[in-house]
PDB file of C-alpha atoms in Angstrom:
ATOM      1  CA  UNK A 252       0.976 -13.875  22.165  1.00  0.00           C
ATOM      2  CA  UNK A 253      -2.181 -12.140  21.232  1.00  0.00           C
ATOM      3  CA  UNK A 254      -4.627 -14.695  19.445  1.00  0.00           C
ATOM      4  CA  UNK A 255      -7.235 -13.299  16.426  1.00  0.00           C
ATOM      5  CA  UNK A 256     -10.343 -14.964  15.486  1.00  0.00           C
ATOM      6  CA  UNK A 257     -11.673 -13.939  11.943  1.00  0.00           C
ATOM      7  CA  UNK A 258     -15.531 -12.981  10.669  1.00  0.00           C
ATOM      8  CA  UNK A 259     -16.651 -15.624   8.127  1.00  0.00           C
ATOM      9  CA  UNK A 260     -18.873 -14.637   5.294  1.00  0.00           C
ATOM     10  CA  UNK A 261     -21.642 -15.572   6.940  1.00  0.00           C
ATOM     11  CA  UNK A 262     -20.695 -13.639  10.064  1.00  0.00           C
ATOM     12  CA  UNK A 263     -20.621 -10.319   8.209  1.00  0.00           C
ATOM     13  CA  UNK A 264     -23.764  -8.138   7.906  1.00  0.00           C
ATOM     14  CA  UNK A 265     -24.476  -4.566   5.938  1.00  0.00           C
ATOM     15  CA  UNK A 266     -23.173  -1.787   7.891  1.00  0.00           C
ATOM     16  CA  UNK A 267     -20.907  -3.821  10.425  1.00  0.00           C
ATOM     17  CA  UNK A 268     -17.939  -1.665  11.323  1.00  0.00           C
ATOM     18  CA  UNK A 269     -14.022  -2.316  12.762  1.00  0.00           C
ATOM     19  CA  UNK A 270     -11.712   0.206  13.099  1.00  0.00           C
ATOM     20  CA  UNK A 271      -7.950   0.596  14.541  1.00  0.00           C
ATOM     21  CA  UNK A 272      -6.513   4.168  15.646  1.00  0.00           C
ATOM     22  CA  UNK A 273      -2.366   4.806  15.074  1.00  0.00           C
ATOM     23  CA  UNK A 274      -0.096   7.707  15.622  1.00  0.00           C
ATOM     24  CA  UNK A 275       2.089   7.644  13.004  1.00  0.00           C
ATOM     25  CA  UNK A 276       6.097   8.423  13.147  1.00  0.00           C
ATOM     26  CA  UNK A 277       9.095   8.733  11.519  1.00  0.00           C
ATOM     27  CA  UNK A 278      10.214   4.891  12.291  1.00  0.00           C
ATOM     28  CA  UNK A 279       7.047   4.075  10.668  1.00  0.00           C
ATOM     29  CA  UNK A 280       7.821   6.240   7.667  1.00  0.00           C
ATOM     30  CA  UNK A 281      11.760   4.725   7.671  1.00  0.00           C
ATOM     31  CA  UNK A 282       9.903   1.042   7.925  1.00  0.00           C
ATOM     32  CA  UNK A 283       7.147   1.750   5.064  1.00  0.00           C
ATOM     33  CA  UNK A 284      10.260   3.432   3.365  1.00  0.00           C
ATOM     34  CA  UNK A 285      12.416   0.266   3.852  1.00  0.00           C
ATOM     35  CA  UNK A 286       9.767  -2.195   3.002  1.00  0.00           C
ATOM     36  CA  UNK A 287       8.785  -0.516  -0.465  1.00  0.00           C
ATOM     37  CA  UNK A 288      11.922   1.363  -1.596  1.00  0.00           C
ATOM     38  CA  UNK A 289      10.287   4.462  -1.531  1.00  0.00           C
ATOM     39  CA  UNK A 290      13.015   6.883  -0.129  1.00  0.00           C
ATOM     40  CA  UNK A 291      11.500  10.301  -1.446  1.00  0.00           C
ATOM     41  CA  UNK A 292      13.386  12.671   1.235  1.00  0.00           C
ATOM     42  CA  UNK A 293       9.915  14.412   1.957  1.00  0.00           C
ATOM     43  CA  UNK A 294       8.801  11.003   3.684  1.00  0.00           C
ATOM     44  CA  UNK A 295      12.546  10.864   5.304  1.00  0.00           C
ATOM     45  CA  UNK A 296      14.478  14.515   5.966  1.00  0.00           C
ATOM     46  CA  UNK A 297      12.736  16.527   7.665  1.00  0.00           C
ATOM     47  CA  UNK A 298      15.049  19.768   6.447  1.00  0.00           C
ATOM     48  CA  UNK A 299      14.078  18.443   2.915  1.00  0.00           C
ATOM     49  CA  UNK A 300      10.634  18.264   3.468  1.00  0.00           C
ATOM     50  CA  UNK A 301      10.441  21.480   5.221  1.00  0.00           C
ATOM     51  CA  UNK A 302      11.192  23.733   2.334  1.00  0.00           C
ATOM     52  CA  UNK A 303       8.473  22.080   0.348  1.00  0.00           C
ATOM     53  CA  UNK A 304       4.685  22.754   0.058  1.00  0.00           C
ATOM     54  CA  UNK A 305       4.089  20.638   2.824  1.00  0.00           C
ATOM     55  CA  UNK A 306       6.564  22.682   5.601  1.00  0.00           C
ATOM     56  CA  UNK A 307       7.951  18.833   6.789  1.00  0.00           C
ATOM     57  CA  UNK A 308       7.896  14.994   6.370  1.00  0.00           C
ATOM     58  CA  UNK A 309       4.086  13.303   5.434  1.00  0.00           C
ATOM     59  CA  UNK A 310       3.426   9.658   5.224  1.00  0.00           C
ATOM     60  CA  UNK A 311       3.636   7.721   1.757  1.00  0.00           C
ATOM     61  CA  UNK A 312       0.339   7.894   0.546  1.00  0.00           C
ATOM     62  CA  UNK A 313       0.409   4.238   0.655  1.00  0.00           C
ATOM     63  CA  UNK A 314       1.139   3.865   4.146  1.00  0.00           C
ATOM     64  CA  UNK A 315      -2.425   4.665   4.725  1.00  0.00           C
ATOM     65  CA  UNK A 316      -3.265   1.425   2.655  1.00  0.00           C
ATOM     66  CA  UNK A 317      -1.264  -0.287   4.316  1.00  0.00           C
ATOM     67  CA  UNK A 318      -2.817   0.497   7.227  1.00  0.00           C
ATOM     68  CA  UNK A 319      -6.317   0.198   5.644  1.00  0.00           C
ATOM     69  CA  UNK A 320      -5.070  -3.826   4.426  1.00  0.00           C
ATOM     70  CA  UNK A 321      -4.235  -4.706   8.006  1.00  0.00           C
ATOM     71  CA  UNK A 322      -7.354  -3.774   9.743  1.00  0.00           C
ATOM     72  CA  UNK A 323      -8.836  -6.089   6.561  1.00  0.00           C
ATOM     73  CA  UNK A 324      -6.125  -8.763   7.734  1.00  0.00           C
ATOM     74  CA  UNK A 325      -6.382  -8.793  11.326  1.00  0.00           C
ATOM     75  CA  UNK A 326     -10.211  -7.686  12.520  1.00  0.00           C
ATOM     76  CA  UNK A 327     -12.524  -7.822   9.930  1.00  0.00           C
ATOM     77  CA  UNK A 328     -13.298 -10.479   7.858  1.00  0.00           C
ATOM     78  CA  UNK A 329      -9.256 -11.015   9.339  1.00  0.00           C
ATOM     79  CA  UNK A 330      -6.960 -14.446   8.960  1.00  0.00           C
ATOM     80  CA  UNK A 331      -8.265 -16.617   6.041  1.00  0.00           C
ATOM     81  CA  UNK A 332      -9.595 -13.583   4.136  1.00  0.00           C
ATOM     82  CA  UNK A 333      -8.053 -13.327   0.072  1.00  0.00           C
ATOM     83  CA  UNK A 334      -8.025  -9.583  -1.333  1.00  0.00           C
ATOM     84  CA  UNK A 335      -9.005  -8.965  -4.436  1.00  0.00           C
ATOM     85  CA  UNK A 336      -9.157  -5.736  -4.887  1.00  0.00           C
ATOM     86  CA  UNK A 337      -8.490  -1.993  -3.075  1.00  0.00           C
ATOM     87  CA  UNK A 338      -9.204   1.381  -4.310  1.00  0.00           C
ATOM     88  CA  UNK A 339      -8.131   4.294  -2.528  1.00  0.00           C
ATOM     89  CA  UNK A 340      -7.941   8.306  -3.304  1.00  0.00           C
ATOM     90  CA  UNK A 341      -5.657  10.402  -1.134  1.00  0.00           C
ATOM     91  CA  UNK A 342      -7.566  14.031  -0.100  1.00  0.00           C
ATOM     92  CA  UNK A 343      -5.290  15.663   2.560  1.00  0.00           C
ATOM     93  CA  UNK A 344      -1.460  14.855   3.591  1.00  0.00           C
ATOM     94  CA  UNK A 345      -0.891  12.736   6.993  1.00  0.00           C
ATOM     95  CA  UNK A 346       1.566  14.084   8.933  1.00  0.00           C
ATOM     96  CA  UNK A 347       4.251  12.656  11.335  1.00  0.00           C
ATOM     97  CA  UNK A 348       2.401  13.093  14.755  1.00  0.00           C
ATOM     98  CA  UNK A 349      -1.075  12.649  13.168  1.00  0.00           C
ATOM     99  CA  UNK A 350      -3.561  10.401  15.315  1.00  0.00           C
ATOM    100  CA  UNK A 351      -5.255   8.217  12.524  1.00  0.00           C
ATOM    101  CA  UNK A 352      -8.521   6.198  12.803  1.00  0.00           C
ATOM    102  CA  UNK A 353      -9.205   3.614   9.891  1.00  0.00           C
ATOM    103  CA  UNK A 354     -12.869   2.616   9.804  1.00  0.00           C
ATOM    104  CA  UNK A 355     -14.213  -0.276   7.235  1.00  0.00           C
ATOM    105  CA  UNK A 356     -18.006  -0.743   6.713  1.00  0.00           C
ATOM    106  CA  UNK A 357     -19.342  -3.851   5.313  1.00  0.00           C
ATOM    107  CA  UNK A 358     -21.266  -2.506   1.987  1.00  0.00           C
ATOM    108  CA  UNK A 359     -22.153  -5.503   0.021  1.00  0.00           C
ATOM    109  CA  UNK A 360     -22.165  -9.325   0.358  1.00  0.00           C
ATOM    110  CA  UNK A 361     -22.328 -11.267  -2.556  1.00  0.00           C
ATOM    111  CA  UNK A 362     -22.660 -15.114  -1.901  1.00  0.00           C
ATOM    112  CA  UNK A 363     -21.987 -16.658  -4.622  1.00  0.00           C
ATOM    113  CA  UNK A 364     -17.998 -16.081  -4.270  1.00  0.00           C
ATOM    114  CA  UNK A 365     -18.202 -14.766  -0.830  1.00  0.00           C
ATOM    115  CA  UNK A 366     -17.019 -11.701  -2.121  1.00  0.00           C
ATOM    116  CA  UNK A 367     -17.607  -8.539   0.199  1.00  0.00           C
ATOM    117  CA  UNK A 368     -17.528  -5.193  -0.575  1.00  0.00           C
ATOM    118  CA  UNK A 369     -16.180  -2.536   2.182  1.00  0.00           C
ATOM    119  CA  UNK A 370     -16.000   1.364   2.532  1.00  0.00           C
ATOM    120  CA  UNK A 371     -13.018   2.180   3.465  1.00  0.00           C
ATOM    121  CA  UNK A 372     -11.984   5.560   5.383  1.00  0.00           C
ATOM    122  CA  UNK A 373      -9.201   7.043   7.137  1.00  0.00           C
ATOM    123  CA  UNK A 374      -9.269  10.377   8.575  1.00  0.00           C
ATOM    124  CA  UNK A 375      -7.283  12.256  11.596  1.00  0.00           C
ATOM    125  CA  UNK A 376      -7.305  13.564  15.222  1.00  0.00           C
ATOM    126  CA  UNK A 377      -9.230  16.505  13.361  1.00  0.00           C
ATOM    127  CA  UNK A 378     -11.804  14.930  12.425  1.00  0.00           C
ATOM    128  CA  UNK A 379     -10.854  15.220   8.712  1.00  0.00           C
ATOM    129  CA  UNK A 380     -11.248  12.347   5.701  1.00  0.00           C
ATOM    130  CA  UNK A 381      -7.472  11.833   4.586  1.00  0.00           C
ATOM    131  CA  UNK A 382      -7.671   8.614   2.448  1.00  0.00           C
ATOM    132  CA  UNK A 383     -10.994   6.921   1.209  1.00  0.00           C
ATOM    133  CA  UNK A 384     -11.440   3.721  -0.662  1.00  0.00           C
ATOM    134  CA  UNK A 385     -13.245   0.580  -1.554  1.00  0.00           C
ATOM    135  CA  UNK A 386     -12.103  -2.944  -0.410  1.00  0.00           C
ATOM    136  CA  UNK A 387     -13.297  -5.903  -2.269  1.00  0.00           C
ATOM    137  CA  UNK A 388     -12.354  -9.269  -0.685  1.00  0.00           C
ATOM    138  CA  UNK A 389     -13.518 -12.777  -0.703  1.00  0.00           C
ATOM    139  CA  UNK A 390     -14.444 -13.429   2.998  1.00  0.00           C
ATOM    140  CA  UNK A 391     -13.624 -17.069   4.760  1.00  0.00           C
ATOM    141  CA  UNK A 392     -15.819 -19.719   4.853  1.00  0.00           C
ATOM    142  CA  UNK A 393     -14.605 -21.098   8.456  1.00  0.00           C
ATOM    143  CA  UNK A 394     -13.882 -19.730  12.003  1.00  0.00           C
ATOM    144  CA  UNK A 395     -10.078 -19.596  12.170  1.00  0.00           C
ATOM    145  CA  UNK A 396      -8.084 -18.403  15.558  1.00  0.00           C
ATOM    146  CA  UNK A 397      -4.564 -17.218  14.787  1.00  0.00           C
ATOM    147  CA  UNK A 398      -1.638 -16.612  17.254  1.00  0.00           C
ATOM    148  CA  UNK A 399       0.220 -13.504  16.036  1.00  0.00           C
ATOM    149  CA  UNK A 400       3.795 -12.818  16.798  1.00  0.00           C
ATOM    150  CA  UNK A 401       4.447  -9.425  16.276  1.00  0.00           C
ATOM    151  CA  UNK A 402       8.117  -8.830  13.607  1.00  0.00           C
ATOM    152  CA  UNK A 403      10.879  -7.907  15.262  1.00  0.00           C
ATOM    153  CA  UNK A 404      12.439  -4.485  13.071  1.00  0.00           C
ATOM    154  CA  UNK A 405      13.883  -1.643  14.168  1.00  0.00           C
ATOM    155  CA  UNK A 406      13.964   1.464  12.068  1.00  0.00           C
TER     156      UNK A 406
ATOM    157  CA  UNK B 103      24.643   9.342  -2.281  1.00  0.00           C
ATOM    158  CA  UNK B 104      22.580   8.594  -5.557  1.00  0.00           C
ATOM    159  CA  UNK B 105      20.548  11.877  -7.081  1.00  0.00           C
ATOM    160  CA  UNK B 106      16.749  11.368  -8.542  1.00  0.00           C
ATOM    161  CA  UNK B 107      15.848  13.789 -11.365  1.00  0.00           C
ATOM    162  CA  UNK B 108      11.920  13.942 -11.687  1.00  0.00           C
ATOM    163  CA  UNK B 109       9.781  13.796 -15.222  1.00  0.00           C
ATOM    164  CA  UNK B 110       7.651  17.708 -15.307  1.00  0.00           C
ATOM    165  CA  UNK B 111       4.173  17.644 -16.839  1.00  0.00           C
ATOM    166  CA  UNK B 112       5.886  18.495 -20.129  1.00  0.00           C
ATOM    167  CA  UNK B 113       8.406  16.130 -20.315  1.00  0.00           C
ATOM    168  CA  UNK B 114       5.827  12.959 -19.637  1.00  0.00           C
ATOM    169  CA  UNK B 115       4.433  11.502 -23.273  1.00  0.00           C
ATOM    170  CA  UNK B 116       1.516   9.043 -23.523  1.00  0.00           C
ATOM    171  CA  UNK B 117       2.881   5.630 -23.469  1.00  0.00           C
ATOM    172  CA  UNK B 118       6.571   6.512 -21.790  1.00  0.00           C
ATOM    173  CA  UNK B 119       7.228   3.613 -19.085  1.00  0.00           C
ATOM    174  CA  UNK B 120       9.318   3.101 -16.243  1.00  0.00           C
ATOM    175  CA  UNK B 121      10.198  -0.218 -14.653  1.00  0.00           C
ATOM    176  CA  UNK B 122      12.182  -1.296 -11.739  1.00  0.00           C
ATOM    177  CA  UNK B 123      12.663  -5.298 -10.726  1.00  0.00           C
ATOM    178  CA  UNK B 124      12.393  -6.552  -7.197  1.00  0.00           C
ATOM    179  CA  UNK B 125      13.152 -10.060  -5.600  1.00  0.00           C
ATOM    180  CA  UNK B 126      11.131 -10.267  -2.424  1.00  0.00           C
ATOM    181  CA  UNK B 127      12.488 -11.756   0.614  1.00  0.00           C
ATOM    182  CA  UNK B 128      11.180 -12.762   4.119  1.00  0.00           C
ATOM    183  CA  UNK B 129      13.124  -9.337   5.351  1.00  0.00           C
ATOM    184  CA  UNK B 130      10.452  -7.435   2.965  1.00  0.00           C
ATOM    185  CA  UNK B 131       7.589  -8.974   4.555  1.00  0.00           C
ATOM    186  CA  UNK B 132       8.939  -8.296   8.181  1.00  0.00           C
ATOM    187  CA  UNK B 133       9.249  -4.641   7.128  1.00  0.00           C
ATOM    188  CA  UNK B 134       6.147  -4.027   5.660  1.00  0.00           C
ATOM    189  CA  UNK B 135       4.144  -6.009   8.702  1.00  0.00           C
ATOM    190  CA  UNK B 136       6.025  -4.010  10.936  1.00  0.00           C
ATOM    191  CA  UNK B 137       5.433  -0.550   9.090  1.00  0.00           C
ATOM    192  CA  UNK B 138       1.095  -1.518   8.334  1.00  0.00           C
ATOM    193  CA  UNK B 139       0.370  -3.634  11.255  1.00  0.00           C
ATOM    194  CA  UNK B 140      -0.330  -6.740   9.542  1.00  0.00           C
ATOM    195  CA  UNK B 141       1.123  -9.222  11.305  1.00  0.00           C
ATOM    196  CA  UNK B 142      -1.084 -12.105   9.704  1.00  0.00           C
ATOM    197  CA  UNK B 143       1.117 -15.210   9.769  1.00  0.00           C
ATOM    198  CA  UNK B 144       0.427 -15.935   6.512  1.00  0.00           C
ATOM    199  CA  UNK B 145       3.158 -13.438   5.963  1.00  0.00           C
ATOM    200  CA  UNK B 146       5.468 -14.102   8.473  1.00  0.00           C
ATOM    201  CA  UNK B 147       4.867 -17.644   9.823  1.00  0.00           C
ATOM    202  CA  UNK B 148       6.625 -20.443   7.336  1.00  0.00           C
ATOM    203  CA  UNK B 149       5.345 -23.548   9.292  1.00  0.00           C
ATOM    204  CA  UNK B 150       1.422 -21.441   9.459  1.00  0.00           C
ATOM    205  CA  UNK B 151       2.219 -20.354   6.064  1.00  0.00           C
ATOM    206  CA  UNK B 152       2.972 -23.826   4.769  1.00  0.00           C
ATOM    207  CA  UNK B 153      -0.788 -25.209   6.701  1.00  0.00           C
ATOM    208  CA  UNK B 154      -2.810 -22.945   4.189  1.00  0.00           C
ATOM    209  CA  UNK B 155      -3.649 -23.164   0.213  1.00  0.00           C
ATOM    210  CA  UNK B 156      -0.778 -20.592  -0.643  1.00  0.00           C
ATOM    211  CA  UNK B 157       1.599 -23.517   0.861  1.00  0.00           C
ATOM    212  CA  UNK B 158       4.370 -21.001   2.254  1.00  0.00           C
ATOM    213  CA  UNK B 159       4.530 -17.400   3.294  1.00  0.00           C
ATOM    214  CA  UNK B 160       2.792 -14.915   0.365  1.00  0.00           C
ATOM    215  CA  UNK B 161       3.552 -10.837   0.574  1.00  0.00           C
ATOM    216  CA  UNK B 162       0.834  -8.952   1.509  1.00  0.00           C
ATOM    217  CA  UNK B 163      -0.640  -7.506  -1.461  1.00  0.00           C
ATOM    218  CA  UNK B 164      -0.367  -3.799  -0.371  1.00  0.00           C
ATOM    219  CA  UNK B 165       3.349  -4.703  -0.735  1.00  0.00           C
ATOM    220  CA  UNK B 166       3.324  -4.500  -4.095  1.00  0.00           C
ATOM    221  CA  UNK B 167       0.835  -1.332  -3.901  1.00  0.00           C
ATOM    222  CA  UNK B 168       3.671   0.148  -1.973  1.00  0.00           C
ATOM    223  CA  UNK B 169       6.643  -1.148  -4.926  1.00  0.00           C
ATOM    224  CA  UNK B 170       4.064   0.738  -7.509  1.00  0.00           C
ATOM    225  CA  UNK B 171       3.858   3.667  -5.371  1.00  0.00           C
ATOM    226  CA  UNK B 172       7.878   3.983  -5.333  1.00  0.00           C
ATOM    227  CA  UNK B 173       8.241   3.903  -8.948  1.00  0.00           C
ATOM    228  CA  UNK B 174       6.029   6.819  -9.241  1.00  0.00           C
ATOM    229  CA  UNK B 175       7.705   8.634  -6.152  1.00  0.00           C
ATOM    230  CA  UNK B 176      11.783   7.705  -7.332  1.00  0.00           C
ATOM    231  CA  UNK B 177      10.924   7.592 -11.289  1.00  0.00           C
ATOM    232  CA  UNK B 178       8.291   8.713 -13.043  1.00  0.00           C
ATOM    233  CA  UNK B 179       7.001  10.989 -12.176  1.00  0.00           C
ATOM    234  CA  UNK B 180       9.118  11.678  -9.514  1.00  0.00           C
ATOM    235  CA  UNK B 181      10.535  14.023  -6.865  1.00  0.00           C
ATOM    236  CA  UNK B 182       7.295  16.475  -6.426  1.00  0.00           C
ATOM    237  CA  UNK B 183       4.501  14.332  -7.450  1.00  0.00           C
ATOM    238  CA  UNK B 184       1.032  14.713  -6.464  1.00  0.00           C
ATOM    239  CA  UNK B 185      -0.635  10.763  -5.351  1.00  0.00           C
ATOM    240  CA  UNK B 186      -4.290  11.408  -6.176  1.00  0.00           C
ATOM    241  CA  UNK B 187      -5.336   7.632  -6.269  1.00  0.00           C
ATOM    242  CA  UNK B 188      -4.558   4.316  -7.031  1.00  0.00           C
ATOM    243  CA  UNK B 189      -6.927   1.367  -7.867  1.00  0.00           C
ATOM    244  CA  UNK B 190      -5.295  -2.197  -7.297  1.00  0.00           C
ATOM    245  CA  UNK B 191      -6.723  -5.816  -8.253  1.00  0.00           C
ATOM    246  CA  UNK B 192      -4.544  -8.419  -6.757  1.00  0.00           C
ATOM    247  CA  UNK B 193      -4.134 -11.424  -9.500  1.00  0.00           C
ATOM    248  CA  UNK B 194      -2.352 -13.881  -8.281  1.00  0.00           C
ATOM    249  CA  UNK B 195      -0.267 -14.666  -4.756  1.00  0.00           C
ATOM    250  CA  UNK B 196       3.373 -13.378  -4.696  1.00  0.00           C
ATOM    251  CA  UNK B 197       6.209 -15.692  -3.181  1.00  0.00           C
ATOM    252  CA  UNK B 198       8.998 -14.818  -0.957  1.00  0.00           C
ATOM    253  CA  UNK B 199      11.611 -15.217  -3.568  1.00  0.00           C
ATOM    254  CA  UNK B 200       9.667 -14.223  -6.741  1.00  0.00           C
ATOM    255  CA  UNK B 201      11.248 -11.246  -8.549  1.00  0.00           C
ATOM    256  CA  UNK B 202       8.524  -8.556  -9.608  1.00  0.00           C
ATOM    257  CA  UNK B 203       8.548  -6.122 -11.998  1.00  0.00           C
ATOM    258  CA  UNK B 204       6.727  -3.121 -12.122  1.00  0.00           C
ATOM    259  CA  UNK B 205       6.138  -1.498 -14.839  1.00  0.00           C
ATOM    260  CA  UNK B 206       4.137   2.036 -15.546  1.00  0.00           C
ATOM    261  CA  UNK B 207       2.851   3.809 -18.646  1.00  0.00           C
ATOM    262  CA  UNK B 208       1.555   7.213 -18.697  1.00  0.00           C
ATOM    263  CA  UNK B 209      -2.174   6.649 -20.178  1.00  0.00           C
ATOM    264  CA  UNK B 210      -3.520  10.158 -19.924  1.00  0.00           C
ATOM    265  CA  UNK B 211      -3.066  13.602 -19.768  1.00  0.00           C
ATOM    266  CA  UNK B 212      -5.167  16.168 -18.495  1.00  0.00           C
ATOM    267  CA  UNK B 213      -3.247  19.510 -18.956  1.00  0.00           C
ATOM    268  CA  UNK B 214      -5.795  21.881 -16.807  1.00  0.00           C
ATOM    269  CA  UNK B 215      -4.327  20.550 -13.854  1.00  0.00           C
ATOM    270  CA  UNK B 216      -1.019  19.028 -14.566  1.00  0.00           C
ATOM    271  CA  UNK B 217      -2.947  15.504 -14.027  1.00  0.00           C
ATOM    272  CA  UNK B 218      -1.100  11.797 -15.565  1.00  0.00           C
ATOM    273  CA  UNK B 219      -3.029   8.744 -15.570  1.00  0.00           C
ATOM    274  CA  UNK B 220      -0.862   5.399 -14.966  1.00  0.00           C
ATOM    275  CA  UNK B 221      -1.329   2.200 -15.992  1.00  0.00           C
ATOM    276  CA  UNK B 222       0.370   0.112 -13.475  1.00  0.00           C
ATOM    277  CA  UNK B 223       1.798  -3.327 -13.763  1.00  0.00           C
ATOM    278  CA  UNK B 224       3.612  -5.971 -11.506  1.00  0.00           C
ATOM    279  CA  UNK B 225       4.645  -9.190 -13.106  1.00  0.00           C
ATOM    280  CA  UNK B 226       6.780 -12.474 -11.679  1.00  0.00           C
ATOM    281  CA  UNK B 227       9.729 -13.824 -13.200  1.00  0.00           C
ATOM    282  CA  UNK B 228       7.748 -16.386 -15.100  1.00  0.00           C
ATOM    283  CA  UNK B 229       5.757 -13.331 -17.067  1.00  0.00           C
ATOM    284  CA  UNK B 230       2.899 -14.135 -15.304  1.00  0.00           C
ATOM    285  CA  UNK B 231       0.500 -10.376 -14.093  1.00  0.00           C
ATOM    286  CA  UNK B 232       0.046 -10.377 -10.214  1.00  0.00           C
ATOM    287  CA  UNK B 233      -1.148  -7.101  -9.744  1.00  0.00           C
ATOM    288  CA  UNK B 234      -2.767  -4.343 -12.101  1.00  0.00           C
ATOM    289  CA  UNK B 235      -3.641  -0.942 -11.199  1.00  0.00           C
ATOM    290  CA  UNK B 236      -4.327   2.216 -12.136  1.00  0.00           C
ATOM    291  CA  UNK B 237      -2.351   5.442 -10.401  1.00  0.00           C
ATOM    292  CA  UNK B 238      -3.476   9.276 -10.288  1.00  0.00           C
ATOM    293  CA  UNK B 239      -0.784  11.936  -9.907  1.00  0.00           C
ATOM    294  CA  UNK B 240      -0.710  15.395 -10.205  1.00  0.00           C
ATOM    295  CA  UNK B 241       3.297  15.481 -12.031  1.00  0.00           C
ATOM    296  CA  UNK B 242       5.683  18.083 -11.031  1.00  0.00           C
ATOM    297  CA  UNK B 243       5.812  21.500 -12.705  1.00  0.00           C
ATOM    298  CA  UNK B 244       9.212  22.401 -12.391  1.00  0.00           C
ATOM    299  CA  UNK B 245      12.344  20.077 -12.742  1.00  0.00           C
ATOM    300  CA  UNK B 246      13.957  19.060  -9.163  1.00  0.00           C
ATOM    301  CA  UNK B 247      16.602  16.705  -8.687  1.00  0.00           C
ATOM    302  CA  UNK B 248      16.992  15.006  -5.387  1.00  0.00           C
ATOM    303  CA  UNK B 249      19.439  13.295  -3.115  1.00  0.00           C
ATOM    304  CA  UNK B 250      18.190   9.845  -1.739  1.00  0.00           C
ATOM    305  CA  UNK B 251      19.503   8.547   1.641  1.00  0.00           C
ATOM    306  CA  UNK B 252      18.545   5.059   1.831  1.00  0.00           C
ATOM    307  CA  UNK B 253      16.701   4.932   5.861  1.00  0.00           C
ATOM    308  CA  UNK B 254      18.299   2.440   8.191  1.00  0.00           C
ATOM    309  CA  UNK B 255      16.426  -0.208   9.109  1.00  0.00           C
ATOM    310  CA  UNK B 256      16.748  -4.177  10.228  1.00  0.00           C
ATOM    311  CA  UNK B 257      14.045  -6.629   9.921  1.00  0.00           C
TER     312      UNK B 257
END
């Protein structure tokens, strides 16, 4: 099993990057679908989704947070990080195929509460911004190594 | 197979709400890992889970970003809306078994370009707010109503 170590607050500096690349499909959109209840037929059938604006299926919009929370979970600050907050504007659809790199950016450290501050942006195999946001979590204060065991679904 | 019927631009009045109740189980969290690739244990892992301060397995708090995101998608607005953005401050853990409830009120109206502001709401069965949001759509111009096909999925 793959093992994770987190970034404690005092690990983190201004500027310091991670970021996780993903193709995205239609199991993903069935699972995202599944897990939220969101079964709008233009993330689901593709005949649907072809006779709208967008000419076939595109990812929930939140799929891309989801994606953003999980590079936040796993790399950086990772396992023993609490989220407090996530802001996130969606500028251009994600389509099924669509190569997608999430970057985060460490913007601000506030010690006090160990709070942190990240930029958050998605964008595509063209080289365009899809999603954008702002993170705010509070970081941990101890090295933690986690074992991960991937879920077993099938959608 | 049931039919959605969006809300236009016209129909929407400040302060209209929609609300939809959700009991979250350990199947939930094994979708939505599986669909963002956060496979933190502290979702997934009961005896992990049970070793931190949350004291058993918490959703992931872009779950409930994603149970917002489906009332605007299946309700209100509905088939044919626009996601723009979405702010989220996470309040308090969730709990596998908690039942949330989301609830939405249109805020805003900005007629120029068929824009709604959302305030967004999820609270637990003892009344207590876990997450508050605000979303941005652009709401449907025309009236569409839409057959939903459930996906098929196991977790």
């Amino acid at each position: 099993m793959p093992e994770v170590r987190n970034h404690t607050f005092d690990e983190l500096s201004i500027g310091q990057q991670a970021e996780s690349t993903h193709t995205v499909t239609m199991e993903d959109l069935r699972l995202f679908a599944a897990a939220s209840g969101d079964h709008n037929p233009l993330h689901l059938d593709p005949a649907y989704a072809a006779s709208t604006r967008f000419g076939g299926c595109i990812a929930h919009g939140m799929f891309s947070g989801g994606l953003i929370s999980a590079v936040l979970a796993m790399q950086m600050p990772g396992p023993g990080t609490i989220y407090l907050g996530q802001s996130l504007a969606f500028r251009l659809p994600v389509n099924v195929g669509d190569t997608l790199t999430v970057q985060l950016t460490v913007a601000d450290k506030q010690p006090r509460r160990r709070q942190v501050t990240l930029d958050c942006q998605v964008s595509n195999q063209h080289g365009k911004t899809v999603v954008t946001g702002t993170a705010e979590v509070i970081a941990p204060a101890e090295r933690e190594t986690v074992t991960i065991t991937p879920p077993q679904v099938h959608g």
